[in-house]
């Protein structure tokens, strides 16, 4: 490098000393002085590289924005400062802003129309619910009427004439399908309509609305019949049978066969009244299990019908007690009592 500088300097001097040149000697001296100063100030390439290797790399300082211009909340700035989470936040913010702008830009009439539609939908939903409820109630009532008319009916026992098989206040279920002569057998407990004069007529002193309500509920089978015109007794003789009291042992006899009535309470006399009857076809001879406290066929022989109950008056055969729960259940089977009785 020094040789090159010297050669350059010699060439410069030769050029300055060319004969006939108008440059003065003072200018040459000044030029030499400036050239020498530049050589001293400019470091060589090797020195510059060495110094650059020794110095640590200059730390990049992000450019700071003037205080009067805060950085924008754009996605690029978030990526530099917060990474992907900032991008998600910016995206949600942009979406919420777009939704808000869209809502603000909607026509107020459209909003009112939507509110009206929502109100109408709620009213329609309530109407449908009410219709469904009414339909369910109607279906239940219809089913109850069908069951009560053709299958089962509930009754209330008002007296103690059937104790202890049935107690006063018992609610019983009657099988309404057992109303024909072929379906009714000796020993069955049946509910029947008063054939005439068996029950004393009593005036119902309840308010009219209570009477109407009770009759309506009884008609659809939701309330047990109050037995106002109904009685419940046990069948002792059917059409053609001869029933008499009493044998030498004090028991009833049916078609000449003595029977032991296991459904009577211990010590209960089969009858304190002697009688002997032949049951007409299509009729029944009935007696209560509480023989000393039952106004049954024996007590009505002097009335029209001679104490017999027409089969057509039978509502059904008692199937079970459903209330009170303390003795709820089916009735004891009594067919064995009459198993040895021949048919006539």
mmCIF file of C-alpha atoms in Angstrom:
data_model
loop_
_atom_site.group_PDB
_atom_site.id
_atom_site.type_symbol
_atom_site.label_atom_id
_atom_site.label_comp_id
_atom_site.label_asym_id
_atom_site.label_seq_id
_atom_site.Cartn_x
_atom_site.Cartn_y
_atom_site.Cartn_z
ATOM 1 C CA UNK A 1 0.000 0.000 0.000
ATOM 2 C CA UNK A 2 2.854 2.407 0.802
ATOM 3 C CA UNK A 3 4.458 1.755 -2.606
ATOM 4 C CA UNK A 4 1.206 2.441 -4.351
ATOM 5 C CA UNK A 5 0.810 5.673 -2.425
ATOM 6 C CA UNK A 6 4.353 6.722 -3.212
ATOM 7 C CA UNK A 7 3.865 5.959 -6.897
ATOM 8 C CA UNK A 8 0.662 7.943 -6.908
ATOM 9 C CA UNK A 9 2.322 10.799 -5.175
ATOM 10 C CA UNK A 10 5.225 10.762 -7.691
ATOM 11 C CA UNK A 11 2.808 10.748 -10.584
ATOM 12 C CA UNK A 12 0.986 13.666 -9.063
ATOM 13 C CA UNK A 13 4.187 15.563 -8.584
ATOM 14 C CA UNK A 14 5.229 14.833 -12.152
ATOM 15 C CA UNK A 15 1.913 16.073 -13.383
ATOM 16 C CA UNK A 16 2.233 19.218 -11.330
ATOM 17 C CA UNK A 17 5.749 19.859 -12.554
ATOM 18 C CA UNK A 18 4.945 19.580 -16.182
ATOM 19 C CA UNK A 19 6.653 22.455 -17.982
ATOM 20 C CA UNK A 20 4.343 25.169 -18.946
ATOM 21 C CA UNK A 21 1.746 24.327 -16.216
ATOM 22 C CA UNK A 22 0.023 27.343 -14.800
ATOM 23 C CA UNK A 23 -0.272 25.816 -11.261
ATOM 24 C CA UNK A 24 1.896 27.618 -8.654
ATOM 25 C CA UNK A 25 4.196 25.723 -6.282
ATOM 26 C CA UNK A 26 2.069 26.680 -3.233
ATOM 27 C CA UNK A 27 -0.869 24.664 -4.549
ATOM 28 C CA UNK A 28 1.297 21.616 -4.889
ATOM 29 C CA UNK A 29 2.412 21.874 -1.301
ATOM 30 C CA UNK A 30 -1.162 22.197 -0.035
ATOM 31 C CA UNK A 31 -2.242 19.152 -2.055
ATOM 32 C CA UNK A 32 0.547 17.078 -0.584
ATOM 33 C CA UNK A 33 -0.420 18.058 2.929
ATOM 34 C CA UNK A 34 -4.070 17.074 2.425
ATOM 35 C CA UNK A 35 -3.114 13.725 0.892
ATOM 36 C CA UNK A 36 -0.893 12.880 3.837
ATOM 37 C CA UNK A 37 -3.643 13.763 6.333
ATOM 38 C CA UNK A 38 -6.128 11.493 4.564
ATOM 39 C CA UNK A 39 -3.675 8.605 4.670
ATOM 40 C CA UNK A 40 -3.294 9.018 8.437
ATOM 41 C CA UNK A 41 -7.037 9.209 9.093
ATOM 42 C CA UNK A 42 -8.136 6.330 6.830
ATOM 43 C CA UNK A 43 -7.339 2.943 8.503
ATOM 44 C CA UNK A 44 -6.350 0.058 6.355
ATOM 45 C CA UNK A 45 -8.866 -2.648 5.373
ATOM 46 C CA UNK A 46 -7.161 -5.191 7.640
ATOM 47 C CA UNK A 47 -7.351 -2.903 10.625
ATOM 48 C CA UNK A 48 -10.998 -2.166 9.952
ATOM 49 C CA UNK A 49 -11.804 -5.875 9.752
ATOM 50 C CA UNK A 50 -10.004 -6.577 13.013
ATOM 51 C CA UNK A 51 -11.725 -3.774 14.814
ATOM 52 C CA UNK A 52 -15.071 -4.929 13.445
ATOM 53 C CA UNK A 53 -14.443 -8.453 14.751
ATOM 54 C CA UNK A 54 -13.604 -7.166 18.237
ATOM 55 C CA UNK A 55 -16.665 -4.966 18.551
ATOM 56 C CA UNK A 56 -19.965 -6.710 19.478
ATOM 57 C CA UNK A 57 -22.811 -6.441 16.982
ATOM 58 C CA UNK A 58 -24.828 -3.342 17.409
ATOM 59 C CA UNK A 59 -28.171 -4.032 19.148
ATOM 60 C CA UNK A 60 -31.154 -3.340 16.986
ATOM 61 C CA UNK A 61 -33.426 -0.876 18.774
ATOM 62 C CA UNK A 62 -36.967 -0.741 17.426
ATOM 63 C CA UNK A 63 -37.927 2.559 16.149
ATOM 64 C CA UNK A 64 -39.993 4.449 18.645
ATOM 65 C CA UNK A 65 -43.050 6.302 17.450
ATOM 66 C CA UNK A 66 -43.560 9.867 18.609
ATOM 67 C CA UNK A 67 -45.802 10.083 21.690
ATOM 68 C CA UNK A 68 -48.397 12.008 19.767
ATOM 69 C CA UNK A 69 -48.940 9.050 17.403
ATOM 70 C CA UNK A 70 -49.679 5.864 19.470
ATOM 71 C CA UNK A 71 -49.066 2.578 17.674
ATOM 72 C CA UNK A 72 -52.012 1.170 15.781
ATOM 73 C CA UNK A 73 -53.720 -1.948 17.087
ATOM 74 C CA UNK A 74 -53.173 -3.681 13.802
ATOM 75 C CA UNK A 75 -52.364 -7.338 13.314
ATOM 76 C CA UNK A 76 -48.723 -6.637 12.332
ATOM 77 C CA UNK A 77 -47.926 -4.885 15.615
ATOM 78 C CA UNK A 78 -49.608 -7.677 17.616
ATOM 79 C CA UNK A 79 -47.597 -10.308 15.828
ATOM 80 C CA UNK A 80 -44.396 -8.499 16.841
ATOM 81 C CA UNK A 81 -45.441 -8.058 20.489
ATOM 82 C CA UNK A 82 -47.879 -10.801 21.422
ATOM 83 C CA UNK A 83 -47.568 -13.478 18.761
ATOM 84 C CA UNK A 84 -50.477 -15.669 17.693
ATOM 85 C CA UNK A 85 -52.655 -14.815 20.726
ATOM 86 C CA UNK A 86 -52.724 -11.195 19.605
ATOM 87 C CA UNK A 87 -53.810 -12.274 16.149
ATOM 88 C CA UNK A 88 -56.729 -14.236 17.631
ATOM 89 C CA UNK A 89 -57.695 -11.289 19.812
ATOM 90 C CA UNK A 90 -57.506 -8.958 16.838
ATOM 91 C CA UNK A 91 -59.631 -11.365 14.806
ATOM 92 C CA UNK A 92 -62.274 -11.588 17.540
ATOM 93 C CA UNK A 93 -62.217 -7.877 18.020
ATOM 94 C CA UNK A 94 -62.635 -7.323 14.314
ATOM 95 C CA UNK A 95 -65.512 -9.831 14.191
ATOM 96 C CA UNK A 96 -67.277 -8.243 17.185
ATOM 97 C CA UNK A 97 -66.752 -4.839 15.632
ATOM 98 C CA UNK A 98 -68.189 -6.083 12.348
ATOM 99 C CA UNK A 99 -71.223 -7.556 14.149
ATOM 100 C CA UNK A 100 -71.726 -4.352 16.072
ATOM 101 C CA UNK A 101 -71.490 -2.323 12.901
ATOM 102 C CA UNK A 102 -73.910 -4.685 11.173
ATOM 103 C CA UNK A 103 -76.405 -4.417 14.066
ATOM 104 C CA UNK A 104 -76.087 -0.669 14.113
ATOM 105 C CA UNK A 105 -76.614 -0.546 10.380
ATOM 106 C CA UNK A 106 -79.824 -2.653 10.486
ATOM 107 C CA UNK A 107 -83.132 -1.059 9.784
ATOM 108 C CA UNK A 108 -85.136 -0.410 12.986
ATOM 109 C CA UNK A 109 -88.242 -1.722 11.223
ATOM 110 C CA UNK A 110 -86.510 -5.068 10.647
ATOM 111 C CA UNK A 111 -85.652 -5.246 14.334
ATOM 112 C CA UNK A 112 -89.266 -4.517 15.293
ATOM 113 C CA UNK A 113 -90.482 -7.153 12.848
ATOM 114 C CA UNK A 114 -88.173 -9.722 14.415
ATOM 115 C CA UNK A 115 -89.419 -8.813 17.900
ATOM 116 C CA UNK A 116 -93.019 -9.208 16.734
ATOM 117 C CA UNK A 117 -92.194 -12.588 15.190
ATOM 118 C CA UNK A 118 -90.537 -13.718 18.439
ATOM 119 C CA UNK A 119 -93.599 -12.661 20.449
ATOM 120 C CA UNK A 120 -95.911 -14.472 18.060
ATOM 121 C CA UNK A 121 -93.775 -17.608 18.279
ATOM 122 C CA UNK A 122 -94.008 -17.536 22.081
ATOM 123 C CA UNK A 123 -97.785 -17.114 21.922
ATOM 124 C CA UNK A 124 -98.012 -19.933 19.399
ATOM 125 C CA UNK A 125 -95.907 -22.152 21.680
ATOM 126 C CA UNK A 126 -98.191 -21.445 24.650
ATOM 127 C CA UNK A 127 -101.244 -22.140 22.498
ATOM 128 C CA UNK A 128 -99.801 -25.454 21.364
ATOM 129 C CA UNK A 129 -99.024 -26.402 24.973
ATOM 130 C CA UNK A 130 -102.580 -25.553 26.028
ATOM 131 C CA UNK A 131 -104.029 -27.570 23.148
ATOM 132 C CA UNK A 132 -101.826 -30.534 24.045
ATOM 133 C CA UNK A 133 -102.903 -30.312 27.693
ATOM 134 C CA UNK A 134 -106.594 -30.173 26.762
ATOM 135 C CA UNK A 135 -106.116 -33.089 24.366
ATOM 136 C CA UNK A 136 -104.428 -35.170 27.073
ATOM 137 C CA UNK A 137 -107.188 -34.399 29.589
ATOM 138 C CA UNK A 138 -109.874 -35.177 27.007
ATOM 139 C CA UNK A 139 -108.164 -38.439 26.098
ATOM 140 C CA UNK A 140 -107.878 -39.369 29.774
ATOM 141 C CA UNK A 141 -111.561 -38.602 30.361
ATOM 142 C CA UNK A 142 -112.564 -40.565 27.287
ATOM 143 C CA UNK A 143 -110.446 -43.497 28.388
ATOM 144 C CA UNK A 144 -111.948 -43.291 31.871
ATOM 145 C CA UNK A 145 -115.483 -43.306 30.449
ATOM 146 C CA UNK A 146 -114.675 -46.290 28.254
ATOM 147 C CA UNK A 147 -113.109 -48.191 31.156
ATOM 148 C CA UNK A 148 -115.996 -47.314 33.473
ATOM 149 C CA UNK A 149 -118.626 -48.226 30.911
ATOM 150 C CA UNK A 150 -117.185 -51.500 29.709
ATOM 151 C CA UNK A 151 -114.464 -52.684 32.102
ATOM 152 C CA UNK A 152 -114.101 -51.337 35.647
ATOM 153 C CA UNK A 153 -115.960 -48.992 37.956
ATOM 154 C CA UNK A 154 -115.227 -47.805 41.462
ATOM 155 C CA UNK A 155 -117.768 -47.769 44.282
ATOM 156 C CA UNK A 156 -117.950 -46.643 47.897
ATOM 157 C CA UNK A 157 -119.241 -49.027 50.563
ATOM 158 C CA UNK A 158 -121.645 -47.037 52.792
ATOM 159 C CA UNK A 159 -122.620 -49.628 55.395
ATOM 160 C CA UNK A 160 -121.360 -52.600 57.377
ATOM 161 C CA UNK A 161 -123.660 -55.275 55.933
ATOM 162 C CA UNK A 162 -120.692 -57.040 54.301
ATOM 163 C CA UNK A 163 -118.293 -56.931 57.235
ATOM 164 C CA UNK A 164 -115.676 -58.147 57.584
ATOM 165 C CA UNK A 165 -115.218 -58.937 53.922
ATOM 166 C CA UNK A 166 -115.889 -55.292 53.085
ATOM 167 C CA UNK A 167 -115.681 -52.547 55.678
ATOM 168 C CA UNK A 168 -117.624 -49.322 55.877
ATOM 169 C CA UNK A 169 -115.878 -46.692 53.770
ATOM 170 C CA UNK A 170 -114.001 -49.153 51.549
ATOM 171 C CA UNK A 171 -113.434 -48.206 47.919
ATOM 172 C CA UNK A 172 -113.965 -51.185 45.685
ATOM 173 C CA UNK A 173 -113.370 -51.921 42.013
ATOM 174 C CA UNK A 174 -116.134 -53.694 40.124
ATOM 175 C CA UNK A 175 -115.622 -55.759 36.993
ATOM 176 C CA UNK A 176 -118.340 -54.498 34.672
ATOM 177 C CA UNK A 177 -117.767 -57.273 32.187
ATOM 178 C CA UNK A 178 -119.310 -59.810 34.601
ATOM 179 C CA UNK A 179 -122.978 -58.913 34.224
ATOM 180 C CA UNK A 180 -124.456 -61.887 32.359
ATOM 181 C CA UNK A 181 -126.049 -64.892 33.983
ATOM 182 C CA UNK A 182 -123.200 -67.068 32.691
ATOM 183 C CA UNK A 183 -120.625 -64.795 34.324
ATOM 184 C CA UNK A 184 -122.205 -64.688 37.781
ATOM 185 C CA UNK A 185 -121.688 -67.664 40.073
ATOM 186 C CA UNK A 186 -122.549 -68.695 43.614
ATOM 187 C CA UNK A 187 -120.254 -67.040 46.095
ATOM 188 C CA UNK A 188 -119.593 -63.927 43.951
ATOM 189 C CA UNK A 189 -119.876 -60.513 45.599
ATOM 190 C CA UNK A 190 -121.834 -58.234 43.277
ATOM 191 C CA UNK A 191 -122.977 -54.634 43.089
ATOM 192 C CA UNK A 192 -126.526 -54.153 41.816
ATOM 193 C CA UNK A 193 -129.122 -51.460 41.422
ATOM 194 C CA UNK A 194 -131.907 -51.399 43.997
ATOM 195 C CA UNK A 195 -134.687 -53.597 42.560
ATOM 196 C CA UNK A 196 -137.247 -51.451 44.383
ATOM 197 C CA UNK A 197 -137.804 -50.567 48.016
ATOM 198 C CA UNK A 198 -134.593 -51.987 49.402
ATOM 199 C CA UNK A 199 -133.087 -48.598 50.172
ATOM 200 C CA UNK A 200 -134.735 -45.763 52.036
ATOM 201 C CA UNK A 201 -134.990 -42.641 49.957
ATOM 202 C CA UNK A 202 -132.891 -39.875 51.463
ATOM 203 C CA UNK A 203 -132.773 -36.302 50.271
ATOM 204 C CA UNK A 204 -129.398 -35.003 49.188
ATOM 205 C CA UNK A 205 -128.957 -31.750 51.120
ATOM 206 C CA UNK A 206 -125.649 -30.821 49.534
ATOM 207 C CA UNK A 207 -125.390 -27.604 47.478
ATOM 208 C CA UNK A 208 -126.403 -27.954 43.846
ATOM 209 C CA UNK A 209 -122.846 -27.437 42.554
ATOM 210 C CA UNK A 210 -121.558 -30.268 44.767
ATOM 211 C CA UNK A 211 -124.297 -32.608 43.597
ATOM 212 C CA UNK A 212 -123.628 -31.699 39.974
ATOM 213 C CA UNK A 213 -119.858 -32.097 40.413
ATOM 214 C CA UNK A 214 -120.206 -35.481 42.128
ATOM 215 C CA UNK A 215 -122.545 -36.805 39.471
ATOM 216 C CA UNK A 216 -120.267 -35.603 36.673
ATOM 217 C CA UNK A 217 -117.164 -37.169 38.185
ATOM 218 C CA UNK A 218 -119.042 -40.376 38.921
ATOM 219 C CA UNK A 219 -120.347 -40.452 35.361
ATOM 220 C CA UNK A 220 -116.824 -40.345 33.902
ATOM 221 C CA UNK A 221 -115.504 -42.792 36.482
ATOM 222 C CA UNK A 222 -113.186 -40.374 38.293
ATOM 223 C CA UNK A 223 -115.171 -40.588 41.534
ATOM 224 C CA UNK A 224 -116.480 -43.805 43.099
ATOM 225 C CA UNK A 225 -120.240 -44.201 43.064
ATOM 226 C CA UNK A 226 -121.744 -43.263 46.404
ATOM 227 C CA UNK A 227 -124.032 -46.360 46.280
ATOM 228 C CA UNK A 228 -127.057 -44.092 46.604
ATOM 229 C CA UNK A 229 -129.034 -46.527 44.458
ATOM 230 C CA UNK A 230 -126.602 -49.438 44.585
ATOM 231 C CA UNK A 231 -126.138 -52.316 47.011
ATOM 232 C CA UNK A 232 -123.365 -54.862 47.474
ATOM 233 C CA UNK A 233 -124.163 -58.477 48.565
ATOM 234 C CA UNK A 234 -122.967 -62.047 48.051
ATOM 235 C CA UNK A 235 -124.746 -64.395 45.630
ATOM 236 C CA UNK A 236 -126.037 -67.514 47.411
ATOM 237 C CA UNK A 237 -128.402 -68.897 44.776
ATOM 238 C CA UNK A 238 -128.750 -68.485 40.999
ATOM 239 C CA UNK A 239 -131.682 -69.272 38.707
ATOM 240 C CA UNK A 240 -133.135 -72.704 39.446
ATOM 241 C CA UNK A 241 -131.432 -73.145 42.844
ATOM 242 C CA UNK A 242 -133.305 -73.975 46.047
ATOM 243 C CA UNK A 243 -131.882 -72.152 49.050
ATOM 244 C CA UNK A 244 -133.045 -72.973 52.574
ATOM 245 C CA UNK A 245 -132.112 -72.436 56.181
ATOM 246 C CA UNK A 246 -131.230 -74.194 58.129
ATOM 247 C CA UNK A 247 -129.745 -77.679 58.390
ATOM 248 C CA UNK A 248 -129.517 -79.578 61.659
ATOM 249 C CA UNK A 249 -126.098 -78.023 62.144
ATOM 250 C CA UNK A 250 -127.547 -74.563 61.539
ATOM 251 C CA UNK A 251 -125.950 -74.102 58.078
ATOM 252 C CA UNK A 252 -127.476 -73.016 54.794
ATOM 253 C CA UNK A 253 -128.434 -75.619 52.235
ATOM 254 C CA UNK A 254 -128.315 -75.134 48.461
ATOM 255 C CA UNK A 255 -130.015 -77.748 46.300
ATOM 256 C CA UNK A 256 -130.089 -80.009 49.340
ATOM 257 C CA UNK A 257 -126.325 -79.715 50.032
ATOM 258 C CA UNK A 258 -125.151 -78.199 53.311
ATOM 259 C CA UNK A 259 -122.465 -75.542 52.881
ATOM 260 C CA UNK A 260 -119.921 -74.169 55.330
ATOM 261 C CA UNK A 261 -119.444 -70.484 54.655
ATOM 262 C CA UNK A 262 -115.804 -69.799 55.403
ATOM 263 C CA UNK A 263 -116.160 -66.098 54.527
ATOM 264 C CA UNK A 264 -118.335 -65.496 57.623
ATOM 265 C CA UNK A 265 -116.708 -64.309 60.825
ATOM 266 C CA UNK A 266 -116.170 -66.947 63.438
ATOM 267 C CA UNK A 267 -119.322 -67.367 65.541
ATOM 268 C CA UNK A 268 -121.553 -65.698 62.945
ATOM 269 C CA UNK A 269 -124.852 -67.596 62.511
ATOM 270 C CA UNK A 270 -125.661 -68.259 58.814
ATOM 271 C CA UNK A 271 -129.172 -66.934 59.438
ATOM 272 C CA UNK A 272 -131.464 -66.215 62.364
ATOM 273 C CA UNK A 273 -134.469 -66.439 60.082
ATOM 274 C CA UNK A 274 -135.723 -69.667 58.558
ATOM 275 C CA UNK A 275 -136.661 -69.664 54.882
ATOM 276 C CA UNK A 276 -136.813 -71.867 51.814
ATOM 277 C CA UNK A 277 -137.002 -70.385 48.325
ATOM 278 C CA UNK A 278 -136.527 -71.461 44.730
ATOM 279 C CA UNK A 279 -134.775 -68.838 42.626
ATOM 280 C CA UNK A 280 -136.507 -68.007 39.327
ATOM 281 C CA UNK A 281 -134.496 -67.999 36.117
ATOM 282 C CA UNK A 282 -132.805 -64.688 35.485
ATOM 283 C CA UNK A 283 -132.878 -63.865 39.212
ATOM 284 C CA UNK A 284 -130.469 -64.089 42.159
ATOM 285 C CA UNK A 285 -130.761 -64.759 45.879
ATOM 286 C CA UNK A 286 -128.291 -62.531 47.755
ATOM 287 C CA UNK A 287 -127.226 -62.189 51.386
ATOM 288 C CA UNK A 288 -124.770 -60.000 53.309
ATOM 289 C CA UNK A 289 -121.777 -61.526 55.125
ATOM 290 C CA UNK A 290 -122.767 -59.683 58.306
ATOM 291 C CA UNK A 291 -125.911 -61.806 58.552
ATOM 292 C CA UNK A 292 -127.249 -60.245 61.758
ATOM 293 C CA UNK A 293 -126.913 -56.715 60.310
ATOM 294 C CA UNK A 294 -127.858 -57.101 56.664
ATOM 295 C CA UNK A 295 -131.157 -56.251 54.998
ATOM 296 C CA UNK A 296 -130.854 -58.625 52.062
ATOM 297 C CA UNK A 297 -133.156 -60.974 50.126
ATOM 298 C CA UNK A 298 -134.514 -62.416 53.397
ATOM 299 C CA UNK A 299 -135.808 -59.011 54.543
ATOM 300 C CA UNK A 300 -137.572 -58.175 51.262
ATOM 301 C CA UNK A 301 -139.603 -61.309 50.530
ATOM 302 C CA UNK A 302 -142.802 -59.368 51.093
ATOM 303 C CA UNK A 303 -141.937 -56.746 48.485
ATOM 304 C CA UNK A 304 -142.486 -56.865 44.764
ATOM 305 C CA UNK A 305 -140.010 -59.355 43.402
ATOM 306 C CA UNK A 306 -140.111 -61.525 46.523
ATOM 307 C CA UNK A 307 -136.610 -60.526 47.519
ATOM 308 C CA UNK A 308 -134.972 -61.741 44.286
ATOM 309 C CA UNK A 309 -132.585 -59.514 42.351
ATOM 310 C CA UNK A 310 -132.863 -59.442 38.538
ATOM 311 C CA UNK A 311 -129.586 -60.281 36.818
ATOM 312 C CA UNK A 312 -130.152 -57.231 34.625
ATOM 313 C CA UNK A 313 -129.749 -55.055 37.729
ATOM 314 C CA UNK A 314 -126.225 -56.298 38.336
ATOM 315 C CA UNK A 315 -123.575 -53.653 37.626
ATOM 316 C CA UNK A 316 -120.649 -56.033 38.033
ATOM 317 C CA UNK A 317 -118.671 -58.380 40.215
ATOM 318 C CA UNK A 318 -116.470 -56.919 42.972
ATOM 319 C CA UNK A 319 -112.872 -57.496 41.991
ATOM 320 C CA UNK A 320 -110.779 -55.827 44.710
ATOM 321 C CA UNK A 321 -110.512 -53.238 47.456
ATOM 322 C CA UNK A 322 -108.177 -50.415 46.443
ATOM 323 C CA UNK A 323 -108.580 -48.145 49.477
ATOM 324 C CA UNK A 324 -107.725 -47.887 52.327
ATOM 325 C CA UNK A 325 -104.306 -49.316 51.665
ATOM 326 C CA UNK A 326 -104.200 -51.137 55.002
ATOM 327 C CA UNK A 327 -106.383 -53.943 53.649
ATOM 328 C CA UNK A 328 -106.336 -53.308 49.917
ATOM 329 C CA UNK A 329 -106.327 -56.375 47.695
ATOM 330 C CA UNK A 330 -108.487 -58.939 45.963
ATOM 331 C CA UNK A 331 -111.406 -60.699 47.600
ATOM 332 C CA UNK A 332 -111.102 -64.209 48.927
ATOM 333 C CA UNK A 333 -112.187 -66.884 46.463
ATOM 334 C CA UNK A 334 -115.453 -68.519 47.620
ATOM 335 C CA UNK A 335 -116.115 -71.004 44.832
ATOM 336 C CA UNK A 336 -114.859 -73.884 47.002
ATOM 337 C CA UNK A 337 -117.762 -73.327 49.414
ATOM 338 C CA UNK A 338 -120.240 -74.304 46.675
ATOM 339 C CA UNK A 339 -118.048 -76.882 44.949
ATOM 340 C CA UNK A 340 -120.335 -79.810 46.001
ATOM 341 C CA UNK A 341 -123.586 -78.066 45.066
ATOM 342 C CA UNK A 342 -125.193 -79.630 41.971
ATOM 343 C CA UNK A 343 -126.698 -77.533 39.216
ATOM 344 C CA UNK A 344 -130.459 -77.713 38.631
#
